[in-house]
mmCIF file of C-alpha atoms in Angstrom:
data_model
loop_
_atom_site.group_PDB
_atom_site.id
_atom_site.type_symbol
_atom_site.label_atom_id
_atom_site.label_comp_id
_atom_site.label_asym_id
_atom_site.label_seq_id
_atom_site.Cartn_x
_atom_site.Cartn_y
_atom_site.Cartn_z
ATOM 1 C CA MET A 12 0.000 0.000 0.000
ATOM 2 C CA ALA A 13 1.419 3.379 -0.999
ATOM 3 C CA GLU A 14 2.213 5.714 1.846
ATOM 4 C CA ASN A 15 0.143 8.904 1.947
ATOM 5 C CA ARG A 16 2.513 11.818 1.752
ATOM 6 C CA PRO A 17 1.513 15.231 3.126
ATOM 7 C CA VAL A 18 0.788 17.915 0.571
ATOM 8 C CA PRO A 19 3.704 20.394 0.398
ATOM 9 C CA PRO A 20 2.799 23.778 1.966
ATOM 10 C CA LEU A 21 3.534 25.666 -1.250
ATOM 11 C CA VAL A 22 1.215 23.412 -3.282
ATOM 12 C CA ARG A 23 -1.530 23.748 -0.660
ATOM 13 C CA THR A 24 -1.147 27.536 -0.607
ATOM 14 C CA LEU A 25 -1.281 27.832 -4.394
ATOM 15 C CA ALA A 26 -4.328 25.565 -4.540
ATOM 16 C CA LEU A 27 -6.384 27.126 -1.728
ATOM 17 C CA ASP A 28 -5.199 30.747 -1.708
ATOM 18 C CA VAL A 29 -4.726 31.294 -5.463
ATOM 19 C CA ALA A 30 -6.497 28.730 -7.648
ATOM 20 C CA ALA A 31 -9.583 28.077 -5.498
ATOM 21 C CA PRO A 32 -10.681 31.738 -5.153
ATOM 22 C CA LEU A 33 -10.424 32.232 -8.922
ATOM 23 C CA ALA A 34 -12.309 28.988 -9.597
ATOM 24 C CA VAL A 35 -15.070 29.937 -7.146
ATOM 25 C CA PHE A 36 -15.491 33.470 -8.518
ATOM 26 C CA TYR A 37 -15.465 32.583 -12.205
ATOM 27 C CA GLY A 38 -17.561 29.443 -11.649
ATOM 28 C CA LEU A 39 -20.272 31.362 -9.815
ATOM 29 C CA HIS A 40 -20.001 34.238 -12.280
ATOM 30 C CA ALA A 41 -20.574 31.841 -15.180
ATOM 31 C CA ALA A 42 -23.596 30.403 -13.343
ATOM 32 C CA GLY A 43 -25.185 33.849 -13.195
ATOM 33 C CA VAL A 44 -24.427 34.681 -9.555
ATOM 34 C CA GLY A 45 -23.998 38.404 -8.865
ATOM 35 C CA ASP A 46 -20.586 40.016 -8.532
ATOM 36 C CA VAL A 47 -20.793 40.754 -4.796
ATOM 37 C CA PRO A 48 -21.891 37.238 -3.687
ATOM 38 C CA ALA A 49 -19.313 35.670 -6.015
ATOM 39 C CA LEU A 50 -16.529 37.835 -4.631
ATOM 40 C CA LEU A 51 -17.534 37.065 -1.049
ATOM 41 C CA ALA A 52 -17.635 33.354 -1.819
ATOM 42 C CA SER A 53 -14.179 33.539 -3.400
ATOM 43 C CA ALA A 54 -12.766 34.671 -0.048
ATOM 44 C CA VAL A 55 -13.971 31.482 1.674
ATOM 45 C CA PRO A 56 -11.181 29.044 0.584
ATOM 46 C CA PRO A 57 -8.314 31.255 1.888
ATOM 47 C CA LEU A 58 -10.194 31.835 5.157
ATOM 48 C CA LEU A 59 -10.820 28.100 5.601
ATOM 49 C CA HIS A 60 -7.160 27.409 4.834
ATOM 50 C CA ALA A 61 -6.077 29.975 7.418
ATOM 51 C CA GLY A 62 -8.443 28.504 10.002
ATOM 52 C CA TYR A 63 -7.234 24.968 9.327
ATOM 53 C CA SER A 64 -3.583 26.029 9.567
ATOM 54 C CA GLY A 65 -4.253 27.880 12.804
ATOM 55 C CA LEU A 66 -5.971 24.865 14.402
ATOM 56 C CA ARG A 67 -3.284 22.457 13.228
ATOM 57 C CA GLU A 68 -0.381 24.625 14.401
ATOM 58 C CA ARG A 69 -2.281 25.884 17.464
ATOM 59 C CA ARG A 70 -1.421 29.501 16.815
ATOM 60 C CA ALA A 71 -2.906 32.419 14.967
ATOM 61 C CA ASP A 72 -1.875 32.712 11.333
ATOM 62 C CA PRO A 73 -0.894 36.344 10.642
ATOM 63 C CA ILE A 74 -1.612 36.009 6.915
ATOM 64 C CA GLY A 75 -4.988 34.441 7.592
ATOM 65 C CA LEU A 76 -5.879 37.181 10.056
ATOM 66 C CA ALA A 77 -4.826 39.805 7.511
ATOM 67 C CA VAL A 78 -7.014 38.216 4.803
ATOM 68 C CA LEU A 79 -9.952 38.081 7.215
ATOM 69 C CA ALA A 80 -9.476 41.719 8.231
ATOM 70 C CA ALA A 81 -9.195 42.838 4.581
ATOM 71 C CA THR A 82 -12.361 40.944 3.656
ATOM 72 C CA LEU A 83 -14.329 42.384 6.569
ATOM 73 C CA LEU A 84 -13.124 45.929 5.881
ATOM 74 C CA SER A 85 -13.955 45.683 2.188
ATOM 75 C CA LEU A 86 -17.386 44.238 3.023
ATOM 76 C CA LEU A 87 -18.009 47.111 5.433
ATOM 77 C CA ALA A 88 -16.951 49.587 2.741
ATOM 78 C CA THR A 89 -19.365 47.891 0.335
ATOM 79 C CA LEU A 90 -22.273 48.129 2.788
ATOM 80 C CA LEU A 91 -21.522 51.775 3.615
ATOM 81 C CA GLY A 92 -20.760 52.743 0.023
ATOM 82 C CA SER A 93 -22.432 52.017 -3.274
ATOM 83 C CA GLY A 94 -23.253 48.421 -2.456
ATOM 84 C CA GLY A 95 -21.421 47.352 -5.623
ATOM 85 C CA PRO A 96 -18.438 45.060 -6.118
ATOM 86 C CA ARG A 97 -15.747 47.731 -6.454
ATOM 87 C CA GLU A 98 -14.947 47.926 -2.741
ATOM 88 C CA LEU A 99 -14.625 44.144 -2.583
ATOM 89 C CA LEU A 100 -12.365 44.142 -5.626
ATOM 90 C CA ALA A 101 -10.099 46.589 -3.799
ATOM 91 C CA ARG A 102 -9.678 44.380 -0.739
ATOM 92 C CA GLY A 103 -6.088 43.620 -1.769
ATOM 93 C CA VAL A 104 -5.295 47.262 -1.036
ATOM 94 C CA TRP A 105 -6.139 46.629 2.627
ATOM 95 C CA LEU A 106 -3.280 44.108 2.623
ATOM 96 C CA THR A 107 -0.585 45.664 0.449
ATOM 97 C CA ALA A 108 -0.845 49.283 1.637
ATOM 98 C CA PRO A 109 -0.430 48.525 5.394
ATOM 99 C CA PHE A 110 2.301 46.005 4.547
ATOM 100 C CA GLY A 111 4.159 48.636 2.519
ATOM 101 C CA LEU A 112 3.931 51.229 5.279
ATOM 102 C CA TRP A 113 4.961 48.713 7.952
ATOM 103 C CA THR A 114 7.897 47.552 5.823
ATOM 104 C CA LEU A 115 9.126 51.106 5.213
ATOM 105 C CA ALA A 116 8.879 51.971 8.902
ATOM 106 C CA SER A 117 10.786 48.824 9.894
ATOM 107 C CA ALA A 118 13.755 49.813 7.711
ATOM 108 C CA PHE A 119 14.860 52.185 10.471
ATOM 109 C CA THR A 120 14.357 49.809 13.391
ATOM 110 C CA ARG A 121 16.822 47.394 14.964
ATOM 111 C CA HIS A 122 15.908 44.563 12.562
ATOM 112 C CA PRO A 123 14.232 45.520 9.253
ATOM 113 C CA LEU A 124 11.246 43.390 8.339
ATOM 114 C CA CYS A 125 12.830 41.833 5.236
ATOM 115 C CA PHE A 126 15.861 40.731 7.248
ATOM 116 C CA ALA A 127 13.668 39.231 9.990
ATOM 117 C CA VAL A 128 11.467 37.358 7.513
ATOM 118 C CA SER A 129 14.441 36.051 5.496
ATOM 119 C CA ARG A 130 16.113 34.915 8.700
ATOM 120 C CA SER A 131 12.994 32.943 9.681
ATOM 121 C CA VAL A 132 12.655 31.188 6.310
ATOM 122 C CA MET A 133 16.360 30.269 6.086
ATOM 123 C CA PRO A 134 16.964 28.453 9.385
ATOM 124 C CA GLY A 135 20.211 26.992 8.103
ATOM 125 C CA LYS A 136 21.634 30.507 7.648
ATOM 126 C CA VAL A 137 20.586 32.038 10.980
ATOM 127 C CA GLU A 138 24.071 31.811 12.499
ATOM 128 C CA VAL A 139 25.697 33.350 9.413
ATOM 129 C CA MET A 140 23.099 36.117 9.149
ATOM 130 C CA ASP A 141 23.389 37.007 12.832
ATOM 131 C CA ARG A 142 27.170 37.156 12.593
ATOM 132 C CA LEU A 143 27.102 39.321 9.495
ATOM 133 C CA TRP A 144 24.489 41.614 11.026
ATOM 134 C CA ALA A 145 26.648 42.125 14.104
ATOM 135 C CA THR A 146 29.934 42.656 12.266
ATOM 136 C CA ASP A 147 29.314 43.895 8.714
ATOM 137 C CA ALA A 148 27.945 47.414 8.153
ATOM 138 C CA ARG A 149 27.524 46.721 4.419
ATOM 139 C CA PHE A 150 25.296 43.755 5.233
ATOM 140 C CA ARG A 151 23.100 45.929 7.479
ATOM 141 C CA ARG A 152 22.867 48.668 4.849
ATOM 142 C CA ALA A 153 21.942 46.094 2.212
ATOM 143 C CA TRP A 154 18.993 44.827 4.243
ATOM 144 C CA ARG A 155 17.806 48.345 5.045
ATOM 145 C CA THR A 156 17.926 49.169 1.323
ATOM 146 C CA ILE A 157 16.112 45.938 0.450
ATOM 147 C CA THR A 158 13.421 46.727 3.004
ATOM 148 C CA ILE A 159 12.907 50.231 1.629
ATOM 149 C CA ILE A 160 12.599 48.813 -1.901
ATOM 150 C CA TRP A 161 10.031 46.222 -0.806
ATOM 151 C CA GLY A 162 8.030 48.840 1.065
ATOM 152 C CA ALA A 163 8.006 51.294 -1.836
ATOM 153 C CA VAL A 164 7.064 48.621 -4.369
ATOM 154 C CA SER A 165 4.281 47.384 -2.085
ATOM 155 C CA LEU A 166 2.798 50.882 -1.960
ATOM 156 C CA ALA A 167 3.024 51.161 -5.752
ATOM 157 C CA ASP A 168 1.385 47.737 -5.957
ATOM 158 C CA SER A 169 -1.509 48.865 -3.753
ATOM 159 C CA ALA A 170 -2.025 51.997 -5.853
ATOM 160 C CA LEU A 171 -2.198 49.911 -9.025
ATOM 161 C CA ARG A 172 -4.698 47.517 -7.407
ATOM 162 C CA LEU A 173 -6.881 50.463 -6.464
ATOM 163 C CA VAL A 174 -6.851 51.768 -10.036
ATOM 164 C CA MET A 175 -7.706 48.322 -11.429
ATOM 165 C CA ALA A 176 -10.537 47.810 -8.940
ATOM 166 C CA TYR A 177 -12.305 51.039 -9.863
ATOM 167 C CA THR A 178 -11.599 51.331 -13.591
ATOM 168 C CA LEU A 179 -11.458 47.855 -15.170
ATOM 169 C CA PRO A 180 -14.378 45.522 -15.915
ATOM 170 C CA VAL A 181 -15.259 43.521 -12.807
ATOM 171 C CA ALA A 182 -14.612 40.153 -14.478
ATOM 172 C CA TRP A 183 -11.039 41.116 -15.316
ATOM 173 C CA VAL A 184 -9.920 42.237 -11.882
ATOM 174 C CA PRO A 185 -9.603 38.959 -9.881
ATOM 175 C CA VAL A 186 -7.271 37.282 -12.373
ATOM 176 C CA LEU A 187 -5.278 40.480 -12.963
ATOM 177 C CA ASP A 188 -5.018 40.984 -9.212
ATOM 178 C CA THR A 189 -3.523 37.506 -8.856
ATOM 179 C CA ALA A 190 -1.180 38.100 -11.789
ATOM 180 C CA LEU A 191 -0.028 41.360 -10.187
ATOM 181 C CA THR A 192 0.864 39.497 -6.985
ATOM 182 C CA PHE A 193 3.188 37.140 -8.855
ATOM 183 C CA ALA A 194 4.600 39.954 -10.995
ATOM 184 C CA THR A 195 5.412 42.035 -7.919
ATOM 185 C CA ILE A 196 7.171 39.148 -6.188
ATOM 186 C CA VAL A 197 9.209 38.348 -9.309
ATOM 187 C CA ALA A 198 10.097 42.009 -9.896
ATOM 188 C CA LEU A 199 11.455 42.332 -6.352
ATOM 189 C CA GLN A 200 13.923 39.456 -6.681
ATOM 190 C CA PRO A 201 16.610 41.122 -8.883
ATOM 191 C CA PRO A 202 17.107 44.232 -6.679
ATOM 192 C CA THR A 203 17.107 42.045 -3.561
ATOM 193 C CA LEU A 204 19.780 39.716 -4.919
ATOM 194 C CA PHE A 205 21.774 42.621 -6.370
ATOM 195 C CA CYS A 206 21.938 44.380 -2.984
ATOM 196 C CA LEU A 207 23.235 41.223 -1.306
ATOM 197 C CA TRP A 208 25.758 40.618 -4.093
ATOM 198 C CA ARG A 209 26.972 44.208 -3.904
ATOM 199 C CA ALA A 210 27.407 43.893 -0.136
ATOM 200 C CA GLY A 211 29.889 41.074 -0.777
ATOM 201 C CA VAL A 212 28.010 38.414 1.198
ATOM 202 C CA TRP A 213 26.650 36.331 -1.670
ATOM 203 C CA ASN A 214 28.971 33.383 -1.172
ATOM 204 C CA GLU A 215 28.415 33.213 2.576
ATOM 205 C CA LEU A 216 24.641 33.181 2.172
ATOM 206 C CA PHE A 217 24.055 31.113 -0.948
ATOM 207 C CA ALA A 218 27.175 29.163 -1.897
ATOM 208 C CA ARG A 219 26.791 25.430 -1.502
ATOM 209 C CA PRO A 220 29.257 23.791 0.861
ATOM 210 C CA ARG A 221 31.877 21.785 -0.943
ATOM 211 C CA PRO A 222 31.572 18.036 -0.426
ATOM 212 C CA VAL A 223 34.310 16.534 1.680
ATOM 213 C CA GLU A 224 36.141 13.908 -0.279
ATOM 214 C CA ASN A 225 36.589 10.631 1.487
ATOM 215 C CA GLU A 226 40.191 9.956 2.316
ATOM 216 C CA VAL A 227 41.561 6.756 0.917
ATOM 217 C CA VAL A 228 43.611 4.851 3.404
ATOM 218 C CA VAL A 229 46.039 2.360 1.939
ATOM 219 C CA ILE A 230 47.194 -0.405 4.192
ATOM 220 C CA ASN A 231 50.345 -2.167 3.150
ATOM 221 C CA LYS A 232 50.469 -5.698 4.311
ATOM 222 C CA ALA A 233 53.778 -7.349 4.784
ATOM 223 C CA GLY A 234 54.185 -10.341 2.598
#
């Protein structure tokens, strides 16, 4: 009997937080369901995923809480505003704009947000990163610059989402919003890597350790 292997976290995230919301929205939209109910229903898979992850890990999921807060705020804006779908389409702004501001502000704190997050997702490099942070001013400047870039791009991202939500046809926005998320992440990689390369720490962070060759011991036996 084949052993059941757990689904990798990245695959689960892509399925429930990216693919499922689009499938729910466009499926309901094709069935004739209104824009507002379809958009609200599309927020259910990520919220269920966040709730499941929180129960399994027995701690609150910051991303899940942020998605829930953004959904509730956009729903409140819909109820208080025109009652149309535009406020719900702009719910991504409630995530990216605060993130951008928080990221920018953290650039001038003891540990910039991008450094702290990278440190947490690279457990094998924690010792190296802590040593470089304590001893290398170029390394610290690189992470402060990276954090400022991420914060500025996140604010630009939120502005673009706002424009899309209020100017484009409703049916276009969900898929373009998802595409913008991937495009933003990809666009931020080159300046991030360039800053680390320019700081002269590339090899210490990313170089693979050289394999240790096994020593061959020759034993001469007396005839």
